[in-house]
mmCIF file of C-alpha atoms and ligand atoms in Angstrom:
data_model
loop_
_atom_site.group_PDB
_atom_site.id
_atom_site.type_symbol
_atom_site.label_atom_id
_atom_site.label_comp_id
_atom_site.label_asym_id
_atom_site.label_seq_id
_atom_site.Cartn_x
_atom_site.Cartn_y
_atom_site.Cartn_z
ATOM 1 C CA MET A 1314 -0.041 -0.113 0.003
ATOM 2 C CA THR A 1315 1.516 3.488 -0.955
ATOM 3 C CA GLY A 1316 1.655 6.442 1.410
ATOM 4 C CA GLU A 1317 -1.130 8.546 -0.855
ATOM 5 C CA ASP A 1318 -3.467 5.263 -0.877
ATOM 6 C CA SER A 1319 -3.298 4.525 3.054
ATOM 7 C CA PRO A 1320 -6.501 5.069 4.863
ATOM 8 C CA ARG A 1321 -4.542 6.987 7.104
ATOM 9 C CA ALA A 1322 -2.812 9.409 4.707
ATOM 10 C CA ARG A 1323 -3.279 12.275 7.064
ATOM 11 C CA VAL A 1324 -0.567 14.596 5.399
ATOM 12 C CA LYS A 1325 -1.605 13.582 1.945
ATOM 13 C CA GLY A 1326 -0.039 15.903 -0.920
ATOM 14 C CA ARG A 1327 2.141 17.689 1.438
ATOM 15 C CA ARG A 1328 5.899 18.387 0.659
ATOM 16 C CA ALA A 1329 7.959 18.576 3.755
ATOM 17 C CA LEU A 1330 11.711 19.227 4.558
ATOM 18 C CA VAL A 1331 12.790 17.612 7.683
ATOM 19 C CA THR A 1332 16.162 19.041 9.045
ATOM 20 C CA GLY A 1333 17.899 16.570 11.021
ATOM 21 C CA GLY A 1334 16.225 13.920 8.768
ATOM 22 C CA SER A 1335 19.193 11.645 9.149
ATOM 23 C CA GLY A 1336 19.163 11.547 12.947
ATOM 24 C CA GLY A 1337 17.480 9.275 15.618
ATOM 25 C CA ILE A 1338 14.236 11.251 15.774
ATOM 26 C CA GLY A 1339 14.402 12.813 12.390
ATOM 27 C CA THR A 1340 14.374 9.274 10.662
ATOM 28 C CA ALA A 1341 11.145 8.481 12.388
ATOM 29 C CA ILE A 1342 9.520 11.790 11.456
ATOM 30 C CA VAL A 1343 10.540 11.408 7.717
ATOM 31 C CA GLU A 1344 9.269 7.737 7.704
ATOM 32 C CA GLY A 1345 6.030 9.070 9.436
ATOM 33 C CA LEU A 1346 5.437 11.660 7.004
ATOM 34 C CA ALA A 1347 6.042 9.395 3.885
ATOM 35 C CA SER A 1348 3.864 6.805 5.442
ATOM 36 C CA GLU A 1349 0.968 9.291 5.720
ATOM 37 C CA GLY A 1350 1.069 10.498 2.109
ATOM 38 C CA ALA A 1351 3.970 13.553 2.203
ATOM 39 C CA ASP A 1352 6.859 13.818 -0.225
ATOM 40 C CA VAL A 1353 9.869 14.341 1.857
ATOM 41 C CA ALA A 1354 13.287 16.248 1.466
ATOM 42 C CA VAL A 1355 15.900 14.608 4.221
ATOM 43 C CA GLN A 1356 18.486 17.250 5.131
ATOM 44 C CA TRP A 1357 21.701 15.765 6.512
ATOM 45 C CA TYR A 1358 25.062 17.300 7.890
ATOM 46 C CA ARG A 1359 27.592 14.428 7.920
ATOM 47 C CA ASN A 1360 25.721 11.328 7.717
ATOM 48 C CA ARG A 1361 24.842 11.091 3.990
ATOM 49 C CA ALA A 1362 24.257 7.279 4.280
ATOM 50 C CA GLU A 1363 21.417 7.665 6.646
ATOM 51 C CA ALA A 1364 19.853 10.268 4.539
ATOM 52 C CA ASP A 1365 20.099 8.165 1.382
ATOM 53 C CA ARG A 1366 18.588 5.101 3.435
ATOM 54 C CA MET A 1367 15.725 7.475 4.491
ATOM 55 C CA VAL A 1368 15.081 8.566 0.818
ATOM 56 C CA GLU A 1369 14.606 4.706 -0.042
ATOM 57 C CA VAL A 1370 12.130 4.475 2.888
ATOM 58 C CA VAL A 1371 10.164 7.319 1.515
ATOM 59 C CA ARG A 1372 10.048 5.684 -2.081
ATOM 60 C CA LYS A 1373 8.650 2.593 -0.575
ATOM 61 C CA PHE A 1374 5.599 4.493 0.189
ATOM 62 C CA ASP A 1375 5.539 5.757 -3.358
ATOM 63 C CA GLN A 1376 6.440 9.160 -2.218
ATOM 64 C CA GLU A 1377 8.961 11.451 -3.759
ATOM 65 C CA GLY A 1378 12.151 11.552 -1.511
ATOM 66 C CA ILE A 1379 15.473 13.441 -1.760
ATOM 67 C CA ALA A 1380 18.476 13.750 0.276
ATOM 68 C CA VAL A 1381 20.001 17.258 0.755
ATOM 69 C CA GLN A 1382 22.977 18.503 2.676
ATOM 70 C CA ALA A 1383 23.307 21.644 4.747
ATOM 71 C CA ASP A 1384 24.925 23.189 7.754
ATOM 72 C CA VAL A 1385 21.844 24.932 9.392
ATOM 73 C CA LEU A 1386 24.113 27.386 11.279
ATOM 74 C CA ASP A 1387 25.503 28.650 8.359
ATOM 75 C CA SER A 1388 22.560 30.772 6.360
ATOM 76 C CA LYS A 1389 24.390 30.776 2.988
ATOM 77 C CA SER A 1390 24.378 26.848 3.233
ATOM 78 C CA VAL A 1391 20.753 26.964 4.102
ATOM 79 C CA ILE A 1392 20.215 29.021 0.952
ATOM 80 C CA ALA A 1393 21.962 26.661 -1.165
ATOM 81 C CA MET A 1394 19.890 23.896 0.074
ATOM 82 C CA ARG A 1395 16.550 25.770 -1.077
ATOM 83 C CA ASP A 1396 18.187 26.528 -4.227
ATOM 84 C CA THR A 1397 18.864 22.626 -4.938
ATOM 85 C CA LEU A 1398 15.395 21.798 -3.535
ATOM 86 C CA HIS A 1399 13.948 24.102 -6.007
ATOM 87 C CA GLU A 1400 15.904 22.585 -8.771
ATOM 88 C CA GLU A 1401 15.524 19.021 -7.758
ATOM 89 C CA PHE A 1402 12.350 18.625 -5.638
ATOM 90 C CA GLY A 1403 10.109 21.695 -5.820
ATOM 91 C CA LYS A 1404 8.954 24.066 -3.313
ATOM 92 C CA VAL A 1405 7.860 22.924 0.136
ATOM 93 C CA ASP A 1406 4.832 23.899 2.392
ATOM 94 C CA THR A 1407 5.999 22.000 5.686
ATOM 95 C CA LEU A 1408 9.132 22.498 7.529
ATOM 96 C CA ILE A 1409 10.169 20.461 10.400
ATOM 97 C CA ASN A 1410 13.182 21.845 12.350
ATOM 98 C CA CYS A 1411 14.631 18.801 13.874
ATOM 99 C CA ALA A 1412 18.543 19.426 13.408
ATOM 100 C CA GLY A 1413 20.230 19.791 16.807
ATOM 101 C CA ILE A 1414 23.426 19.144 19.051
ATOM 102 C CA ASN A 1415 24.153 19.321 22.596
ATOM 103 C CA ARG A 1416 27.791 20.231 24.010
ATOM 104 C CA ASP A 1417 27.196 19.441 27.711
ATOM 105 C CA SER A 1418 29.244 21.058 30.398
ATOM 106 C CA ILE A 1419 28.665 22.369 34.028
ATOM 107 C CA PHE A 1420 28.066 26.044 33.701
ATOM 108 C CA HIS A 1421 31.492 27.471 35.251
ATOM 109 C CA ARG A 1422 33.409 25.330 32.913
ATOM 110 C CA MET A 1423 31.267 25.794 29.561
ATOM 111 C CA THR A 1424 33.393 27.468 26.812
ATOM 112 C CA ASP A 1425 32.580 30.098 24.586
ATOM 113 C CA ALA A 1426 32.659 27.450 21.772
ATOM 114 C CA GLN A 1427 30.353 25.065 23.409
ATOM 115 C CA TRP A 1428 27.785 27.910 24.069
ATOM 116 C CA ASP A 1429 28.097 29.262 20.435
ATOM 117 C CA GLU A 1430 27.954 26.058 18.602
ATOM 118 C CA VAL A 1431 24.790 24.919 20.551
ATOM 119 C CA ILE A 1432 22.890 28.425 20.120
ATOM 120 C CA ASN A 1433 24.062 28.598 16.397
ATOM 121 C CA VAL A 1434 22.937 25.122 15.447
ATOM 122 C CA ASN A 1435 19.641 24.965 17.574
ATOM 123 C CA LEU A 1436 18.442 28.383 17.610
ATOM 124 C CA SER A 1437 20.000 30.288 14.759
ATOM 125 C CA GLY A 1438 19.472 27.177 12.630
ATOM 126 C CA VAL A 1439 15.882 27.496 13.019
ATOM 127 C CA PHE A 1440 15.878 31.206 12.155
ATOM 128 C CA HIS A 1441 17.925 30.566 9.068
ATOM 129 C CA CYS A 1442 15.609 27.670 7.958
ATOM 130 C CA CYS A 1443 12.462 29.577 8.402
ATOM 131 C CA ARG A 1444 13.736 32.709 6.905
ATOM 132 C CA ALA A 1445 14.750 30.813 3.931
ATOM 133 C CA PHE A 1446 11.503 28.797 3.320
ATOM 134 C CA VAL A 1447 8.781 31.069 4.876
ATOM 135 C CA GLU A 1448 7.834 32.626 1.513
ATOM 136 C CA GLU A 1449 7.022 29.484 -0.102
ATOM 137 C CA ILE A 1450 5.431 27.843 3.115
ATOM 138 C CA THR A 1451 2.953 30.947 3.303
ATOM 139 C CA ALA A 1452 2.337 31.022 -0.403
ATOM 140 C CA SER A 1453 1.292 27.451 -0.212
ATOM 141 C CA GLY A 1454 -1.953 28.749 1.963
ATOM 142 C CA HIS A 1455 -1.595 25.955 4.348
ATOM 143 C CA GLY A 1456 1.743 26.109 5.530
ATOM 144 C CA ARG A 1457 3.155 24.114 8.665
ATOM 145 C CA ILE A 1458 6.367 24.655 10.629
ATOM 146 C CA VAL A 1459 7.143 22.527 13.666
ATOM 147 C CA ASN A 1460 10.182 23.078 15.775
ATOM 148 C CA ILE A 1461 11.562 20.091 17.871
ATOM 149 C CA SER A 1462 12.468 21.629 21.086
ATOM 150 C CA SER A 1463 12.981 19.493 24.311
ATOM 151 C CA LEU A 1464 11.523 19.239 27.927
ATOM 152 C CA VAL A 1465 15.075 20.604 29.025
ATOM 153 C CA GLY A 1466 13.974 24.077 27.247
ATOM 154 C CA GLU A 1467 10.994 24.043 29.645
ATOM 155 C CA MET A 1468 12.460 22.809 33.083
ATOM 156 C CA GLY A 1469 16.308 23.054 32.670
ATOM 157 C CA ASN A 1470 18.899 20.463 33.424
ATOM 158 C CA ILE A 1471 22.285 20.332 35.070
ATOM 159 C CA GLY A 1472 24.926 20.728 32.469
ATOM 160 C CA GLN A 1473 22.594 22.028 29.784
ATOM 161 C CA VAL A 1474 22.538 25.966 30.125
ATOM 162 C CA ASN A 1475 23.633 26.277 26.442
ATOM 163 C CA TYR A 1476 21.008 23.541 25.189
ATOM 164 C CA ALA A 1477 18.171 24.755 27.601
ATOM 165 C CA ALA A 1478 18.538 28.192 26.519
ATOM 166 C CA SER A 1479 18.560 27.150 22.773
ATOM 167 C CA LYS A 1480 15.453 25.032 23.300
ATOM 168 C CA SER A 1481 13.496 27.426 25.275
ATOM 169 C CA GLY A 1482 14.499 30.075 22.593
ATOM 170 C CA MET A 1483 12.801 27.695 19.908
ATOM 171 C CA ILE A 1484 9.530 27.837 21.788
ATOM 172 C CA GLY A 1485 9.700 31.831 22.011
ATOM 173 C CA PHE A 1486 10.577 31.914 18.455
ATOM 174 C CA ALA A 1487 7.591 29.595 17.474
ATOM 175 C CA LYS A 1488 5.020 31.702 19.616
ATOM 176 C CA ALA A 1489 6.142 34.965 17.799
ATOM 177 C CA LEU A 1490 6.380 33.558 14.522
ATOM 178 C CA ALA A 1491 2.830 31.783 14.966
ATOM 179 C CA ARG A 1492 1.447 35.290 15.815
ATOM 180 C CA GLU A 1493 3.100 36.676 12.486
ATOM 181 C CA LEU A 1494 2.016 33.938 10.163
ATOM 182 C CA ALA A 1495 -1.456 33.079 11.376
ATOM 183 C CA ALA A 1496 -3.247 35.585 9.019
ATOM 184 C CA LYS A 1497 -1.615 33.574 6.402
ATOM 185 C CA ARG A 1498 -2.808 30.295 7.253
ATOM 186 C CA THR A 1499 0.147 28.926 8.334
ATOM 187 C CA THR A 1500 0.792 27.461 11.850
ATOM 188 C CA VAL A 1501 3.899 27.235 13.760
ATOM 189 C CA ASN A 1502 4.270 24.849 16.663
ATOM 190 C CA VAL A 1503 6.543 23.140 18.892
ATOM 191 C CA VAL A 1504 6.976 19.336 19.998
ATOM 192 C CA ALA A 1505 8.949 19.158 23.161
ATOM 193 C CA PRO A 1506 10.112 15.448 23.728
ATOM 194 C CA GLY A 1507 11.413 14.073 26.975
ATOM 195 C CA PHE A 1508 13.921 11.485 27.035
ATOM 196 C CA ILE A 1509 13.651 9.373 23.813
ATOM 197 C CA ASP A 1510 15.274 6.227 23.132
ATOM 198 C CA THR A 1511 17.953 7.250 20.670
ATOM 199 C CA PRO A 1512 21.541 6.808 20.555
ATOM 200 C CA MET A 1513 21.945 10.547 22.407
ATOM 201 C CA VAL A 1514 20.191 8.768 25.232
ATOM 202 C CA ARG A 1515 21.597 5.591 24.995
ATOM 203 C CA LYS A 1516 24.968 7.089 25.833
ATOM 204 C CA ILE A 1517 23.978 8.250 29.126
ATOM 205 C CA PRO A 1518 25.605 6.042 31.859
ATOM 206 C CA ASP A 1519 23.185 3.204 33.357
ATOM 207 C CA GLY A 1520 23.132 4.745 36.911
ATOM 208 C CA VAL A 1521 22.135 8.398 35.552
ATOM 209 C CA LYS A 1522 19.805 6.498 33.370
ATOM 210 C CA ASP A 1523 18.041 4.741 36.187
ATOM 211 C CA LYS A 1524 17.638 8.319 38.070
ATOM 212 C CA ILE A 1525 16.041 9.847 35.019
ATOM 213 C CA LEU A 1526 13.649 6.761 34.631
ATOM 214 C CA ASN A 1527 12.445 7.409 38.316
ATOM 215 C CA GLN A 1528 11.494 10.955 37.419
ATOM 216 C CA ILE A 1529 9.198 9.671 34.607
ATOM 217 C CA PRO A 1530 5.779 8.926 35.663
ATOM 218 C CA MET A 1531 5.400 6.410 32.883
ATOM 219 C CA GLY A 1532 8.504 4.719 33.882
ATOM 220 C CA ARG A 1533 10.059 4.536 30.482
ATOM 221 C CA PHE A 1534 11.680 6.607 27.881
ATOM 222 C CA GLY A 1535 9.627 7.535 24.780
ATOM 223 C CA THR A 1536 10.129 6.185 21.321
ATOM 224 C CA PRO A 1537 11.183 8.369 18.289
ATOM 225 C CA HIS A 1538 7.779 6.936 16.704
ATOM 226 C CA GLU A 1539 5.801 8.545 19.407
ATOM 227 C CA VAL A 1540 7.457 11.837 18.836
ATOM 228 C CA ALA A 1541 6.750 11.571 14.996
ATOM 229 C CA MET A 1542 3.211 10.836 15.383
ATOM 230 C CA SER A 1543 2.869 14.222 17.480
ATOM 231 C CA VAL A 1544 4.529 15.884 14.550
ATOM 232 C CA ILE A 1545 1.856 14.185 11.763
ATOM 233 C CA TYR A 1546 -0.808 15.427 13.981
ATOM 234 C CA LEU A 1547 0.327 19.135 13.992
ATOM 235 C CA VAL A 1548 0.991 18.885 10.311
ATOM 236 C CA SER A 1549 -2.420 17.224 9.563
ATOM 237 C CA PRO A 1550 -5.643 19.004 8.947
ATOM 238 C CA GLU A 1551 -7.032 17.892 12.073
ATOM 239 C CA ALA A 1552 -4.550 20.667 13.630
ATOM 240 C CA ASP A 1553 -5.856 23.590 11.397
ATOM 241 C CA TYR A 1554 -6.613 25.713 14.497
ATOM 242 C CA VAL A 1555 -3.684 24.848 16.621
ATOM 243 C CA THR A 1556 -0.966 27.410 16.479
ATOM 244 C CA GLY A 1557 1.947 28.420 18.970
ATOM 245 C CA ALA A 1558 1.300 25.520 20.790
ATOM 246 C CA VAL A 1559 3.834 23.198 22.833
ATOM 247 C CA LEU A 1560 3.092 19.604 22.455
ATOM 248 C CA ASN A 1561 4.721 17.825 25.252
ATOM 249 C CA VAL A 1562 5.916 14.082 24.557
ATOM 250 C CA ASN A 1563 7.522 13.260 27.686
ATOM 251 C CA GLY A 1564 5.662 10.451 29.898
ATOM 252 C CA GLY A 1565 4.672 12.993 32.302
ATOM 253 C CA MET A 1566 8.181 14.121 33.408
ATOM 254 C CA TYR A 1567 7.268 17.825 33.000
ATOM 255 C CA LEU A 1568 3.600 19.036 33.171
HETATM 256 P P1 LIG B 889 20.703 12.915 16.505
HETATM 257 O O1 LIG B 889 20.384 11.388 16.346
HETATM 258 O O2 LIG B 889 22.149 13.383 17.081
HETATM 259 O O3 LIG B 889 20.333 13.855 15.139
HETATM 260 C C1 LIG B 889 20.898 15.059 15.035
HETATM 261 C C2 LIG B 889 20.439 15.558 13.611
HETATM 262 O O4 LIG B 889 20.850 17.058 13.579
HETATM 263 C C3 LIG B 889 21.133 14.853 12.629
HETATM 264 O O5 LIG B 889 20.489 14.426 11.488
HETATM 265 C C4 LIG B 889 22.409 15.379 12.301
HETATM 266 O O6 LIG B 889 22.824 15.356 11.062
HETATM 267 C C5 LIG B 889 21.813 16.969 12.346
HETATM 268 N N1 LIG B 889 22.745 17.989 12.607
HETATM 269 C C6 LIG B 889 23.600 18.099 13.424
HETATM 270 N N2 LIG B 889 24.429 19.250 13.439
HETATM 271 C C7 LIG B 889 23.909 19.777 12.281
HETATM 272 C C8 LIG B 889 24.105 20.952 11.435
HETATM 273 N N3 LIG B 889 25.361 22.007 11.931
HETATM 274 N N4 LIG B 889 23.445 21.413 10.476
HETATM 275 C C9 LIG B 889 22.447 20.701 10.102
HETATM 276 N N5 LIG B 889 22.101 19.324 10.694
HETATM 277 C C10 LIG B 889 22.760 19.079 11.727
HETATM 278 O O7 LIG B 889 19.695 13.528 17.728
HETATM 279 P P2 LIG B 889 18.253 13.051 17.973
HETATM 280 O O8 LIG B 889 18.302 12.278 19.264
HETATM 281 O O9 LIG B 889 17.548 12.597 16.831
HETATM 282 O O10 LIG B 889 17.622 14.656 18.127
HETATM 283 C C11 LIG B 889 16.856 15.282 16.980
HETATM 284 C C12 LIG B 889 16.401 16.544 17.858
HETATM 285 O O11 LIG B 889 15.391 16.236 18.614
HETATM 286 C C13 LIG B 889 17.370 17.539 18.238
HETATM 287 O O12 LIG B 889 17.007 18.826 18.017
HETATM 288 C C14 LIG B 889 17.142 17.212 19.773
HETATM 289 O O13 LIG B 889 17.637 18.384 20.589
HETATM 290 C C15 LIG B 889 15.844 17.004 19.933
HETATM 291 N N6 LIG B 889 15.441 16.163 21.192
HETATM 292 C C16 LIG B 889 16.154 14.909 21.406
HETATM 293 C C17 LIG B 889 15.837 14.228 22.493
HETATM 294 C C18 LIG B 889 16.298 12.880 22.688
HETATM 295 O O14 LIG B 889 16.001 12.091 23.666
HETATM 296 N N7 LIG B 889 17.011 12.233 21.702
HETATM 297 C C19 LIG B 889 15.021 14.669 23.504
HETATM 298 C C20 LIG B 889 14.327 16.158 23.287
HETATM 299 C C21 LIG B 889 14.671 16.538 22.155
HETATM 300 P P3 LIG B 889 23.885 14.336 10.588
HETATM 301 O O15 LIG B 889 23.829 13.165 11.397
HETATM 302 O O16 LIG B 889 23.762 14.058 9.166
HETATM 303 O O17 LIG B 889 25.484 15.029 10.733
#
């Protein structure tokens, strides 16, 4: 069964760009969008092989897919990505900002480089991507932007002042842009995942992992699929009237 023929083709006809589409959560979002009827451009930074693999997954659903390289912290690189997409894929109506990094350190040892890199990729990257694509997204008359933030942006976390600031910033950014774009029938929302079972979380030492699990009322980490399904909802027509919202996907860890 193809993505478009699926009885659950909730995002049928959409053309989406997923930044960080080669990552743990991004790959689930790419697959989710394609399985629900969207064509998907998969942005990668260093992991071309994973982006190429995701393009194959998209095509298995009979949707159009393309892998495209960009460094989101560099606005010129983002413009070049847009030019490539215009030539080889077409214009997009949906942007999922999922590219992100962490460079953790307790505050008094945090370096300028750790601060700058995280703010520049996670927050300025969202600015660069939204600015590059906003014209075509709003011109579609049914635009969608979803920022993948984090519960750390809502509740803070030891060793993550830079990451928390960037992820909080993504929320304020989305709320302001939601107000600007509402009249153009474009929604801007945030998904704030808690601890999700990805390579990022698997790297946490076992003792620390147990302490985190004790703080999650549902007693388990989330899955990338669960994050992806929240994104699908916000992109679907079911969420036409939802904008400026923060959808927590965290097992009750932050309410
Ligand atoms: P991940 O597997 O490390 O994926 C990160 C993605 O960002 C990769 O696709 C990577 O591309 C891309 N990327 C990194 N630097 C980039 C740059 N300068 N320009 C463009 N792309 C860049 O991480 P993840 O766990 O899937 O996380 C995805 C998003 O969810 C992040 O924004 C993260 O903050 C957020 N999040 C994750 C969790 C969690 O528990 N995992 C929880 C809350 C929020 P390449 O691999 O191609 O280099």
